[in-house]
mmCIF file of C-alpha atoms and ligand atoms in Angstrom:
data_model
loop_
_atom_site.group_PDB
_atom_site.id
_atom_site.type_symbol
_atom_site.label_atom_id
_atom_site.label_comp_id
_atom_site.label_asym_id
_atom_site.label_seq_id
_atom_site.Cartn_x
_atom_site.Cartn_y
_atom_site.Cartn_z
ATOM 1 C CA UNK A 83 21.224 -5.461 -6.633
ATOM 2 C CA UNK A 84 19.100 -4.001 -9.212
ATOM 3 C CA UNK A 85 20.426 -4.818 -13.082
ATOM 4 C CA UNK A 86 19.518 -1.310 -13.769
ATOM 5 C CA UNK A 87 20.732 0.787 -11.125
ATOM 6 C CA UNK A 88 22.378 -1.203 -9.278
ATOM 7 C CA UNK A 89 20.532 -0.686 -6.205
ATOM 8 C CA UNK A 90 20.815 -2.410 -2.978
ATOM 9 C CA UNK A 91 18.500 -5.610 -2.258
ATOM 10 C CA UNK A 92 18.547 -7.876 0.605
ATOM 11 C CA UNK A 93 16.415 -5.662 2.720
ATOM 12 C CA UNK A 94 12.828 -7.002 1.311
ATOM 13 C CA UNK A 95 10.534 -7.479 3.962
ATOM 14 C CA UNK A 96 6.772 -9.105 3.430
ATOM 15 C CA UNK A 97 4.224 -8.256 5.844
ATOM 16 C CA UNK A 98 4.245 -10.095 8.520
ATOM 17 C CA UNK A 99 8.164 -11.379 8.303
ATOM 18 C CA UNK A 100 10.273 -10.540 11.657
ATOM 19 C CA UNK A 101 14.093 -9.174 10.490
ATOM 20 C CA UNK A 102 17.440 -10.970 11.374
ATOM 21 C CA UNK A 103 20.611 -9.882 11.061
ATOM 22 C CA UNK A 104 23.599 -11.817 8.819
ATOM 23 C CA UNK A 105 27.506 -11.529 9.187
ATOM 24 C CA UNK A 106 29.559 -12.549 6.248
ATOM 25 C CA UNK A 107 32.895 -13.962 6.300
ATOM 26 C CA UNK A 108 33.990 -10.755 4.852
ATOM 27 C CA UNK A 109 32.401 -8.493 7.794
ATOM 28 C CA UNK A 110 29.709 -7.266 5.898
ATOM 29 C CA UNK A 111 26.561 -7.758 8.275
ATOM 30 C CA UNK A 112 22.420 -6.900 6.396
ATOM 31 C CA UNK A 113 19.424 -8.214 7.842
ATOM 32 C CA UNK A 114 16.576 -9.728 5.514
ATOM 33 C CA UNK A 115 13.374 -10.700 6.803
ATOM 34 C CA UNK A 116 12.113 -14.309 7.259
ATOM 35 C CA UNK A 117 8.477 -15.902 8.313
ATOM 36 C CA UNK A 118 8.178 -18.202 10.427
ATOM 37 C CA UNK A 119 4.454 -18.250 10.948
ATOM 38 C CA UNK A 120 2.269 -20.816 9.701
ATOM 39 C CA UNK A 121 4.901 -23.141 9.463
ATOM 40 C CA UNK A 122 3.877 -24.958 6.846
ATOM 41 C CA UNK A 123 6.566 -24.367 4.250
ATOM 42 C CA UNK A 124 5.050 -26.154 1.986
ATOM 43 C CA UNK A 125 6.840 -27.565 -1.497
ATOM 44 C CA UNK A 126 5.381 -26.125 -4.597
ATOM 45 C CA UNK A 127 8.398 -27.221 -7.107
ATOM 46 C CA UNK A 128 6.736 -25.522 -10.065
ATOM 47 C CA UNK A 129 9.396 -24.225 -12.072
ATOM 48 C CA UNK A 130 11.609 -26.204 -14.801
ATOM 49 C CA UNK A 131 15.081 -26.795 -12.673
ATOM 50 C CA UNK A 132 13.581 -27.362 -9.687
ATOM 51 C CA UNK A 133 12.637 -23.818 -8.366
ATOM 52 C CA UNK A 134 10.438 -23.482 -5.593
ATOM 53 C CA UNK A 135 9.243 -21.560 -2.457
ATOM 54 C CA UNK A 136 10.212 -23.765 -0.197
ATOM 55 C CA UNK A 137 12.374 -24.050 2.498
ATOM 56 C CA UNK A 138 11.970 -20.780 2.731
ATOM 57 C CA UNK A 139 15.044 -19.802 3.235
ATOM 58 C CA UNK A 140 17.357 -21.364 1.235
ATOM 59 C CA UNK A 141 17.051 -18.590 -1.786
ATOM 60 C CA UNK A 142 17.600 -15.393 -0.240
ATOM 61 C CA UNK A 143 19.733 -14.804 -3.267
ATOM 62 C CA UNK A 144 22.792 -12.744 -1.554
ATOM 63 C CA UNK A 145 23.568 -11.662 -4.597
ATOM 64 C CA UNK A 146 23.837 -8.121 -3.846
ATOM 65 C CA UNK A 147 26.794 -6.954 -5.224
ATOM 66 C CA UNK A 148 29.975 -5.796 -3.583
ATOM 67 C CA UNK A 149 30.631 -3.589 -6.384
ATOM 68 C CA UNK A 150 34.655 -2.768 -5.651
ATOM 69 C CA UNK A 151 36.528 -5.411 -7.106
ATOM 70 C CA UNK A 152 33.386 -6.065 -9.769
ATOM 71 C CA UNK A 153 34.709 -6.110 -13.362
ATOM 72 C CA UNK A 154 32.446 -4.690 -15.683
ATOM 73 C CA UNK A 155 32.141 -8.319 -17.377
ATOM 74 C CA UNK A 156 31.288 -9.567 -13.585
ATOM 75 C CA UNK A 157 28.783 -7.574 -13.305
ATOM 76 C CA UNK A 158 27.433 -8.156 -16.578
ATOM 77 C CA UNK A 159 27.179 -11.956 -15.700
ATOM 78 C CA UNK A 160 25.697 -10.805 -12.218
ATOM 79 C CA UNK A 161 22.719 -9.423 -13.901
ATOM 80 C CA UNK A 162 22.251 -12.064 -16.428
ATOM 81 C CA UNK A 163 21.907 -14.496 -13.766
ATOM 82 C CA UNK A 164 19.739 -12.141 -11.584
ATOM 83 C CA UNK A 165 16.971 -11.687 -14.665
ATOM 84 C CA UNK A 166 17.509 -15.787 -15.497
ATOM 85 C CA UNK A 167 16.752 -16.424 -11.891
ATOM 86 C CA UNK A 168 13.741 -13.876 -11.615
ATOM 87 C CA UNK A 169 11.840 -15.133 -14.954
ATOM 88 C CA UNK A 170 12.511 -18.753 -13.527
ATOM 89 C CA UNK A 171 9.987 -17.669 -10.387
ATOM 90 C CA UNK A 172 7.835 -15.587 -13.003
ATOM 91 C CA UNK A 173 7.479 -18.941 -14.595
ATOM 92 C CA UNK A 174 6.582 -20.201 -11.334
ATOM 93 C CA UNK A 175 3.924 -17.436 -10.613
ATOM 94 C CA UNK A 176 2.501 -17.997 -14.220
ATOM 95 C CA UNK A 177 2.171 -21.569 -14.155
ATOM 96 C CA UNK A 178 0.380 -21.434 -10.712
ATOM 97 C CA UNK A 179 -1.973 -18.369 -11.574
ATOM 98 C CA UNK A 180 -3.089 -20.093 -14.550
ATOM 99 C CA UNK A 181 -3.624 -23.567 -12.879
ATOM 100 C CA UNK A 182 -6.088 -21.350 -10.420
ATOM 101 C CA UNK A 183 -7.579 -19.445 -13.067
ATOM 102 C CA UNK A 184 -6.622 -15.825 -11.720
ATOM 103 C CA UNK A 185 -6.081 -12.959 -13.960
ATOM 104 C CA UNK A 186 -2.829 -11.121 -12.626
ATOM 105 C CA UNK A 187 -1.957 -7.519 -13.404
ATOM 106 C CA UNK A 188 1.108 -5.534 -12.701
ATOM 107 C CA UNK A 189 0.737 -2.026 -12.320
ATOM 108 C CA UNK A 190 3.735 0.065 -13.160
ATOM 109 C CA UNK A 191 4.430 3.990 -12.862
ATOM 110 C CA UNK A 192 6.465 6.887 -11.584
ATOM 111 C CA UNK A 193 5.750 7.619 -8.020
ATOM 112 C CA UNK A 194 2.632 9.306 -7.026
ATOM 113 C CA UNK A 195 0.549 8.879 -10.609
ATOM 114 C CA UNK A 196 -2.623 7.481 -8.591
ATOM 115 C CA UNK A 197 -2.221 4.042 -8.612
ATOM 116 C CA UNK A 198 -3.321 2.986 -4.903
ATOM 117 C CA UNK A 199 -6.298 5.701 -5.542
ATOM 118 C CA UNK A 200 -7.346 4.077 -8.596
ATOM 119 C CA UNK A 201 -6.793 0.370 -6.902
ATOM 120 C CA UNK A 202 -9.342 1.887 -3.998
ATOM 121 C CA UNK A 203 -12.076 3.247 -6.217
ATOM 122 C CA UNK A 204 -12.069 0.560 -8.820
ATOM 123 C CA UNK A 205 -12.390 -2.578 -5.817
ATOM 124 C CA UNK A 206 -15.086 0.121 -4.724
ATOM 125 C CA UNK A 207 -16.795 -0.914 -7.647
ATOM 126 C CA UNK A 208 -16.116 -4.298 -8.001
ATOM 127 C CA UNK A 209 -17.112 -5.241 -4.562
ATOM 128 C CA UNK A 210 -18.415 -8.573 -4.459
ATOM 129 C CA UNK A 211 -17.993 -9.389 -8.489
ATOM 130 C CA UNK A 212 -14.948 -11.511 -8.174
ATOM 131 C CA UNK A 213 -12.644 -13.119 -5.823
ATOM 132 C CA UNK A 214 -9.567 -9.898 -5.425
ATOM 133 C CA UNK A 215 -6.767 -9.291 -3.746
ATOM 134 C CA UNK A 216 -3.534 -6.766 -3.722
ATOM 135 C CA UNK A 217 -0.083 -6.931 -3.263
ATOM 136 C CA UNK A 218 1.178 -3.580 -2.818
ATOM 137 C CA UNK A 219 5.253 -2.688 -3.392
ATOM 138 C CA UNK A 220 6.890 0.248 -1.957
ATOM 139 C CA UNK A 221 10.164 0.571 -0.372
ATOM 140 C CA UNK A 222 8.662 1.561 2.969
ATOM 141 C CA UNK A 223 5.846 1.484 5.000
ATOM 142 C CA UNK A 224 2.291 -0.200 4.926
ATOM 143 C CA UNK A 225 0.303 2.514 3.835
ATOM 144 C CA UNK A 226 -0.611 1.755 0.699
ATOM 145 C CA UNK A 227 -1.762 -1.831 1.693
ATOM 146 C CA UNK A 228 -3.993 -0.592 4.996
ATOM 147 C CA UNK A 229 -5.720 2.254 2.298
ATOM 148 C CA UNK A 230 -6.701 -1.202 0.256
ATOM 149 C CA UNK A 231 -8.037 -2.974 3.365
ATOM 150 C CA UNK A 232 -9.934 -0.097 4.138
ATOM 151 C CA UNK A 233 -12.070 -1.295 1.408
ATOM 152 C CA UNK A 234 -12.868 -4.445 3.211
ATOM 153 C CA UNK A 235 -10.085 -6.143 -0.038
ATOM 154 C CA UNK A 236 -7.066 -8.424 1.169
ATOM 155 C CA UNK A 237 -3.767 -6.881 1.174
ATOM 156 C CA UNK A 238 -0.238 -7.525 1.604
ATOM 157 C CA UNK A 239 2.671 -5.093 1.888
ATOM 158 C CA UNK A 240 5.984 -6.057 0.265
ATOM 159 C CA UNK A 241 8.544 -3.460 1.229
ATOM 160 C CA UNK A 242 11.753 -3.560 -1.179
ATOM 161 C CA UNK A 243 14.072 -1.340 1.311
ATOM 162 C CA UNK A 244 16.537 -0.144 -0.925
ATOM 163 C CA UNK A 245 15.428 -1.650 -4.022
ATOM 164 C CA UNK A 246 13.248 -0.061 -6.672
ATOM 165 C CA UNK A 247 10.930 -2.690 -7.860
ATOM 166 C CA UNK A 248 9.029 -6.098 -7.284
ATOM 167 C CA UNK A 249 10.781 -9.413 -8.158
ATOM 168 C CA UNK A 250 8.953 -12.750 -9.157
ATOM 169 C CA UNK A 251 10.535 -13.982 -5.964
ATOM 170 C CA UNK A 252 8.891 -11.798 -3.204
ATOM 171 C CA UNK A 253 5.855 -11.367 -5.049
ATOM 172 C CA UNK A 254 5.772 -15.150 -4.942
ATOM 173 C CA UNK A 255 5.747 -15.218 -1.360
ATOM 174 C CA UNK A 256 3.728 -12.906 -1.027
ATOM 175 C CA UNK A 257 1.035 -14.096 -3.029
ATOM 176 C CA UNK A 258 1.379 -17.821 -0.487
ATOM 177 C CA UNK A 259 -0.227 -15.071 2.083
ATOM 178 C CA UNK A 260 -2.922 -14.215 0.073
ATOM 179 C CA UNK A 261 -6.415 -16.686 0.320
ATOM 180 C CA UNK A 262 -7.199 -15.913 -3.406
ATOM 181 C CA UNK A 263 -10.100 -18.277 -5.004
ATOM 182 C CA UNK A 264 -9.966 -19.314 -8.084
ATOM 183 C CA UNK A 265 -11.489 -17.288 -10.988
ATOM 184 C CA UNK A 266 -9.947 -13.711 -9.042
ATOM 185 C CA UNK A 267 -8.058 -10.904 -9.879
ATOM 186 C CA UNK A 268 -4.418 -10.426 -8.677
ATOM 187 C CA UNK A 269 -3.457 -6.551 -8.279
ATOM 188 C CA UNK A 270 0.034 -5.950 -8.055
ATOM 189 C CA UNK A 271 1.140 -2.637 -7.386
ATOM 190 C CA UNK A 272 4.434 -2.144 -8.071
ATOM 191 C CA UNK A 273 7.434 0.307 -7.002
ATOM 192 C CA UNK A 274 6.866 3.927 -8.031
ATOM 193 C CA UNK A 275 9.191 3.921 -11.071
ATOM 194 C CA UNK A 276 9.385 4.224 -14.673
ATOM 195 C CA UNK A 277 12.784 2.048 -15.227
ATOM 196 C CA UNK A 278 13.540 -0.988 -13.213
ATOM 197 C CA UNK A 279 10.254 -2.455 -13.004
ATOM 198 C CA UNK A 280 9.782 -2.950 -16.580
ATOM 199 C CA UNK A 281 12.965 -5.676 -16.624
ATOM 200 C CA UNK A 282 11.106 -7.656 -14.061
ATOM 201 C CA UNK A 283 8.546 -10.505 -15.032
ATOM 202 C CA UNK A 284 6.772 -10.698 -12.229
ATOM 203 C CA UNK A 285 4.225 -13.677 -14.003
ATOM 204 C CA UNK A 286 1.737 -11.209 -14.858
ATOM 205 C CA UNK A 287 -1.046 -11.336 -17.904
ATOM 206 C CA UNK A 288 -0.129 -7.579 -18.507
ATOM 207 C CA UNK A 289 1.715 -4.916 -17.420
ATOM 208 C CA UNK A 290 -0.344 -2.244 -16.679
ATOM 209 C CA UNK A 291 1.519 1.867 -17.215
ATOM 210 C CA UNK A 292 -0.246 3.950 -15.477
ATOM 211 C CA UNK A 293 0.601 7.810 -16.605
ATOM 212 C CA UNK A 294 -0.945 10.984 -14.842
ATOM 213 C CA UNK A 295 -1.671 14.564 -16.630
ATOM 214 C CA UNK A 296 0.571 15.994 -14.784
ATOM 215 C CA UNK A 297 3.592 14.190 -15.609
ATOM 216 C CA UNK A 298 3.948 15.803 -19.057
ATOM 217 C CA UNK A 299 3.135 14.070 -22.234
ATOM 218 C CA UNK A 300 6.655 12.676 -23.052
ATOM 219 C CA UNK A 301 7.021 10.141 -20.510
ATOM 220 C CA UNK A 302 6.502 7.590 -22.990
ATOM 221 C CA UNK A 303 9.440 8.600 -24.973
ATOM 222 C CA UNK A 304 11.827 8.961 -21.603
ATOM 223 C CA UNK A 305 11.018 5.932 -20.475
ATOM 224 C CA UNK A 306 10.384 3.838 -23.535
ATOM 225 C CA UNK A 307 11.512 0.463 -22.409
ATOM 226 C CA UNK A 308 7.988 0.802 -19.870
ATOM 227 C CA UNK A 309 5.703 1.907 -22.376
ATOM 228 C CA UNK A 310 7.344 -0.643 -24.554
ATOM 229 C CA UNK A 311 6.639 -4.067 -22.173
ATOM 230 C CA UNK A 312 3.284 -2.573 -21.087
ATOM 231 C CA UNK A 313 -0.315 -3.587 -23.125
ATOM 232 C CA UNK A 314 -2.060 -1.313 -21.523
ATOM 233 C CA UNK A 315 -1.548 2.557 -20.622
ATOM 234 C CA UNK A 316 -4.258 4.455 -18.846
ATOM 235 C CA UNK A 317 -4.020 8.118 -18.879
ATOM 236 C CA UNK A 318 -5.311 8.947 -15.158
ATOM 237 C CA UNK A 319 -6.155 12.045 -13.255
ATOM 238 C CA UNK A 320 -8.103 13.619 -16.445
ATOM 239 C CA UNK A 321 -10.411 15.446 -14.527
ATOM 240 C CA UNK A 322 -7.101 17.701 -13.668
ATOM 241 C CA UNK A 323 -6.840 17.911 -18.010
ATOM 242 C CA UNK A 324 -8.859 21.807 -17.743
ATOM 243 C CA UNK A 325 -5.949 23.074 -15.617
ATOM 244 C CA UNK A 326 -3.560 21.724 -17.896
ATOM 245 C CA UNK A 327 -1.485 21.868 -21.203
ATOM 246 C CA UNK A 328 -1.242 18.267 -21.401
ATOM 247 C CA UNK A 329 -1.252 17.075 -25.196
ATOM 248 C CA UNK A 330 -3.447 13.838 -25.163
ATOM 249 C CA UNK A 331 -3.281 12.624 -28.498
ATOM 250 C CA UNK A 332 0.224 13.824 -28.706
ATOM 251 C CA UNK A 333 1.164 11.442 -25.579
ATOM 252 C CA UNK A 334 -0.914 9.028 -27.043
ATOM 253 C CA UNK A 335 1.405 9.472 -30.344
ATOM 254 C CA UNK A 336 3.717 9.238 -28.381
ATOM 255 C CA UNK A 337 3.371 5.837 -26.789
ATOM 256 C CA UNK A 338 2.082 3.986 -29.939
ATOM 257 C CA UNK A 339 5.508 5.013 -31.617
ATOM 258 C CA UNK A 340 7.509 3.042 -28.662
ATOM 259 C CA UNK A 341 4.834 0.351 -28.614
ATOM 260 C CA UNK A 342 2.444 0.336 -31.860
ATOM 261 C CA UNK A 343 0.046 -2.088 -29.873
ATOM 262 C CA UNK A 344 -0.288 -0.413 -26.837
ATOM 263 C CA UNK A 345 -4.350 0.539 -25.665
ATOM 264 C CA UNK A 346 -4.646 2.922 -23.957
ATOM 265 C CA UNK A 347 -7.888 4.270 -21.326
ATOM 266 C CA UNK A 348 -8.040 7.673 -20.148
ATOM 267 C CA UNK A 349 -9.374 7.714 -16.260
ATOM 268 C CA UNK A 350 -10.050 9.970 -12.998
ATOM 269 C CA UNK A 351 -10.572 8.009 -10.110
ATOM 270 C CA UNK A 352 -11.715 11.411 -8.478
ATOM 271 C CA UNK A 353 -14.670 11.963 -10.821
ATOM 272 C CA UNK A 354 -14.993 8.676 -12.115
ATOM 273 C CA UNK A 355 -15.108 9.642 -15.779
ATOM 274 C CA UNK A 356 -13.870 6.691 -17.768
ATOM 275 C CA UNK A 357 -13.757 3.810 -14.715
ATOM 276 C CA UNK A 358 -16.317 1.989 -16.699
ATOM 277 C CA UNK A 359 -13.922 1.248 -19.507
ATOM 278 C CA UNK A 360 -10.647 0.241 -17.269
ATOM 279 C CA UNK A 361 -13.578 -2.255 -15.151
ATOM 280 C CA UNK A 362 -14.712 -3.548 -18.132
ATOM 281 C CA UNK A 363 -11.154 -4.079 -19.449
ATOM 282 C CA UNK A 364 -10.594 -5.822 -16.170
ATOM 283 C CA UNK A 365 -13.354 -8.079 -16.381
ATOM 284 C CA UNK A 366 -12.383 -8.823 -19.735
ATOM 285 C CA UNK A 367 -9.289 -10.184 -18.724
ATOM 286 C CA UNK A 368 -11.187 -12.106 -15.532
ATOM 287 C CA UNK A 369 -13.174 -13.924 -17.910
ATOM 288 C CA UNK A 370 -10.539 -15.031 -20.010
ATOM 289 C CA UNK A 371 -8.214 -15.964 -17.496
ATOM 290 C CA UNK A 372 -11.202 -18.644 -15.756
ATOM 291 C CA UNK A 373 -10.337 -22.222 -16.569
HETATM 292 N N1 GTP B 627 -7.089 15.198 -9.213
HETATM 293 C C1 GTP B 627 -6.840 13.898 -9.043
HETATM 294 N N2 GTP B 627 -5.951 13.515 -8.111
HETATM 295 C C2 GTP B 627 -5.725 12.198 -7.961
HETATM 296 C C3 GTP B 627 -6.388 11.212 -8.736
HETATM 297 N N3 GTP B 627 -5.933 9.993 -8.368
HETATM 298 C C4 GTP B 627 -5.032 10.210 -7.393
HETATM 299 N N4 GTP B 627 -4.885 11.530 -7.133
HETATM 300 C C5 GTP B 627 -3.993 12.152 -6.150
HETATM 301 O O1 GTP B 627 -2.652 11.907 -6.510
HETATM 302 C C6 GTP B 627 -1.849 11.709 -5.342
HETATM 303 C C7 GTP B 627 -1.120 10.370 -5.427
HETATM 304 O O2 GTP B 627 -2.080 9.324 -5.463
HETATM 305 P P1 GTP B 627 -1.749 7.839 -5.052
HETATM 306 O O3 GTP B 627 -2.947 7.023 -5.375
HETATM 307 O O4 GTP B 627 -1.217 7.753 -3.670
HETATM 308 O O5 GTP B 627 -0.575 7.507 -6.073
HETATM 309 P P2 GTP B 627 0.353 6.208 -6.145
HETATM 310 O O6 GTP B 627 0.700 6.015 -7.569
HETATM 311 O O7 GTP B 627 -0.305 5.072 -5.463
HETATM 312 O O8 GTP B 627 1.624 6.685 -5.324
HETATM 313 P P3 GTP B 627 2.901 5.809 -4.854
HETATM 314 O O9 GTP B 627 2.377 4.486 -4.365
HETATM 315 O O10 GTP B 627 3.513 6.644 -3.813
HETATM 316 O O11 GTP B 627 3.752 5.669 -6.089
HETATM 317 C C8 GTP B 627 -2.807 11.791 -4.162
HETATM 318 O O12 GTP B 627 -2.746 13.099 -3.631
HETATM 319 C C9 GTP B 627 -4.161 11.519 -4.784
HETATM 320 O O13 GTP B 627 -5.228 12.120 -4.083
HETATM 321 C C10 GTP B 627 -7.351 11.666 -9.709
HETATM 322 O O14 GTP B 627 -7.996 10.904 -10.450
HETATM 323 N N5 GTP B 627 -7.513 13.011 -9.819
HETATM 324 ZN ZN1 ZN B 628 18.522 -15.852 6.274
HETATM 325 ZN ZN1 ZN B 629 0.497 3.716 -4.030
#
């Protein structure tokens, strides 16, 4: 259950998992998705209190909620322990992402801003420069993740089902599938949204909002709690600004006034116009992320 909106987990699925099918005492039957493959299930206890990824299966979490019958203070307590949970495997993600020297980014945005087309293009020009690799969140399908391998990048779809955003638990296991070197960048793409996301610590150096032209200018200040936990917001799709009435510097205002430290990069993957800054921010990070 989501501690926003309350929708339904349970249904992740990582590329590659196979589904099965769970009755509860009560009746109520889901499926979730397990891995068997591999086999190794290997112990990586890296979390104060003992978290870790392994056995796999023992942290499934059923705490989706079976909301009739929930008191309000229930549910309150539901989604305390949900966040104190998550930020226990962020911790976990950090800690190991540091040890191997990768700089990790999480990528947050409303559905359809141009995040997978910026991914594509900016790899494009990165090919070769550093050790990369994506996870890509969406509630269904692979497509995302088979555009990245088109570029020749590793890529693994995490599908969240019903919910609306990557947790520091799936991204976790996800990441075990990745063959990431140390000294690389670590793409996550998250779930096309503006809310949810933003409450979830996924281990990352930054959050990453990406905004497109055509959204309108006052995204920042519907959505402030996103603008607010993000370091970096990059303005994309500017080669669309001629057909437009989009107010830069008044969306720029805009942001700074939720988040006073907030950069921001203006960018069109399509024409390329600014991709030299966002790389070089990139590197940046790469650089001081290497051990
Ligand atoms: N004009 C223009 N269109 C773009 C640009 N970047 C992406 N688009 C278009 O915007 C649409 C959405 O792009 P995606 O890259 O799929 O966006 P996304 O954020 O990954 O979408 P979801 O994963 O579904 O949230 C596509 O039709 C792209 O071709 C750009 O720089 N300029
Ligand atoms: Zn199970
Ligand atoms: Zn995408």
């Amino acid at each position: 259950m989501c501690t926003v909106c309350g929708c339904g987990q349970g249904e992740t699925k990582i590329e590659g998992d196979h589904e099965h099918e769970h009755r509860h005492e009560d009746g109520t039957v889901h499926s979730h998705a397990h891995h068997h493959d591999g086999g190794h299930a290997h112990t990586h206890p890296h979390a104060p209190g003992g978290l870790s990824y392994a056995p796999r299966h023992h942290h499934h979490g059923h705490e989706h909620a079976h909301a009739p019958g929930l008191t309000p203070g229930r549910m309150v307590q539901i989604e305390q322990d949900i966040l104190a949970k998550n930020n226990g495997y962020a911790s976990a993600n950090r800690k190991e992402w540091k040890e191997r020297g990768l700089f990790a980014i999480n990528l947050v945005s409303s559905p359809g801003s141009g995040k997978t087309t910026l991914l594509v293009e900016s790899i494009k020009r990165l090919a070769g420069r550093h050790p990369l690799a994506v996870i890509e969140g969406d509630q269904q399908t692979s497509n995302d993740a088979e555009r990245i391998r088109a570029t020749g990048a590793q890529a693994i779809q995490v599908n969240t089902g019903k919910g609306c955003h990557l947790d520091a638990h799936m991204v976790g296991h996800a990441f075990e599938r990745l063959d990431l070197k140390e000294g690389g960048l670590l793409l996550i793409e998250n779930v096309g949204n503006l809310v949810c996301p933003a409450e979830f610590d996924l281990g990352e150096a930054h959050k990453v909002v990406i905004l497109s032209v055509t959204e309108g200018e006052d995204k920042p200040l519907k959505y402030p709690n996103m603008f607010a936990a993000s370091d970096l917001m990059l303005l994309t799709k500017t080669d669309l600004l001629p057909h437009l009435s989009f107010d830069v510097a008044k969306c720029v205002e805009y942001a700074r006034r939720v988040n006073p430290k907030i950069e921001v990069l203006q960018v069109s993957a399509k024409s390329g116009e600014g991709m030299d800054g966002w790389l070089a921010w990139l590197e940046q990070g790469v650089a001081s992320a290497k051990n």
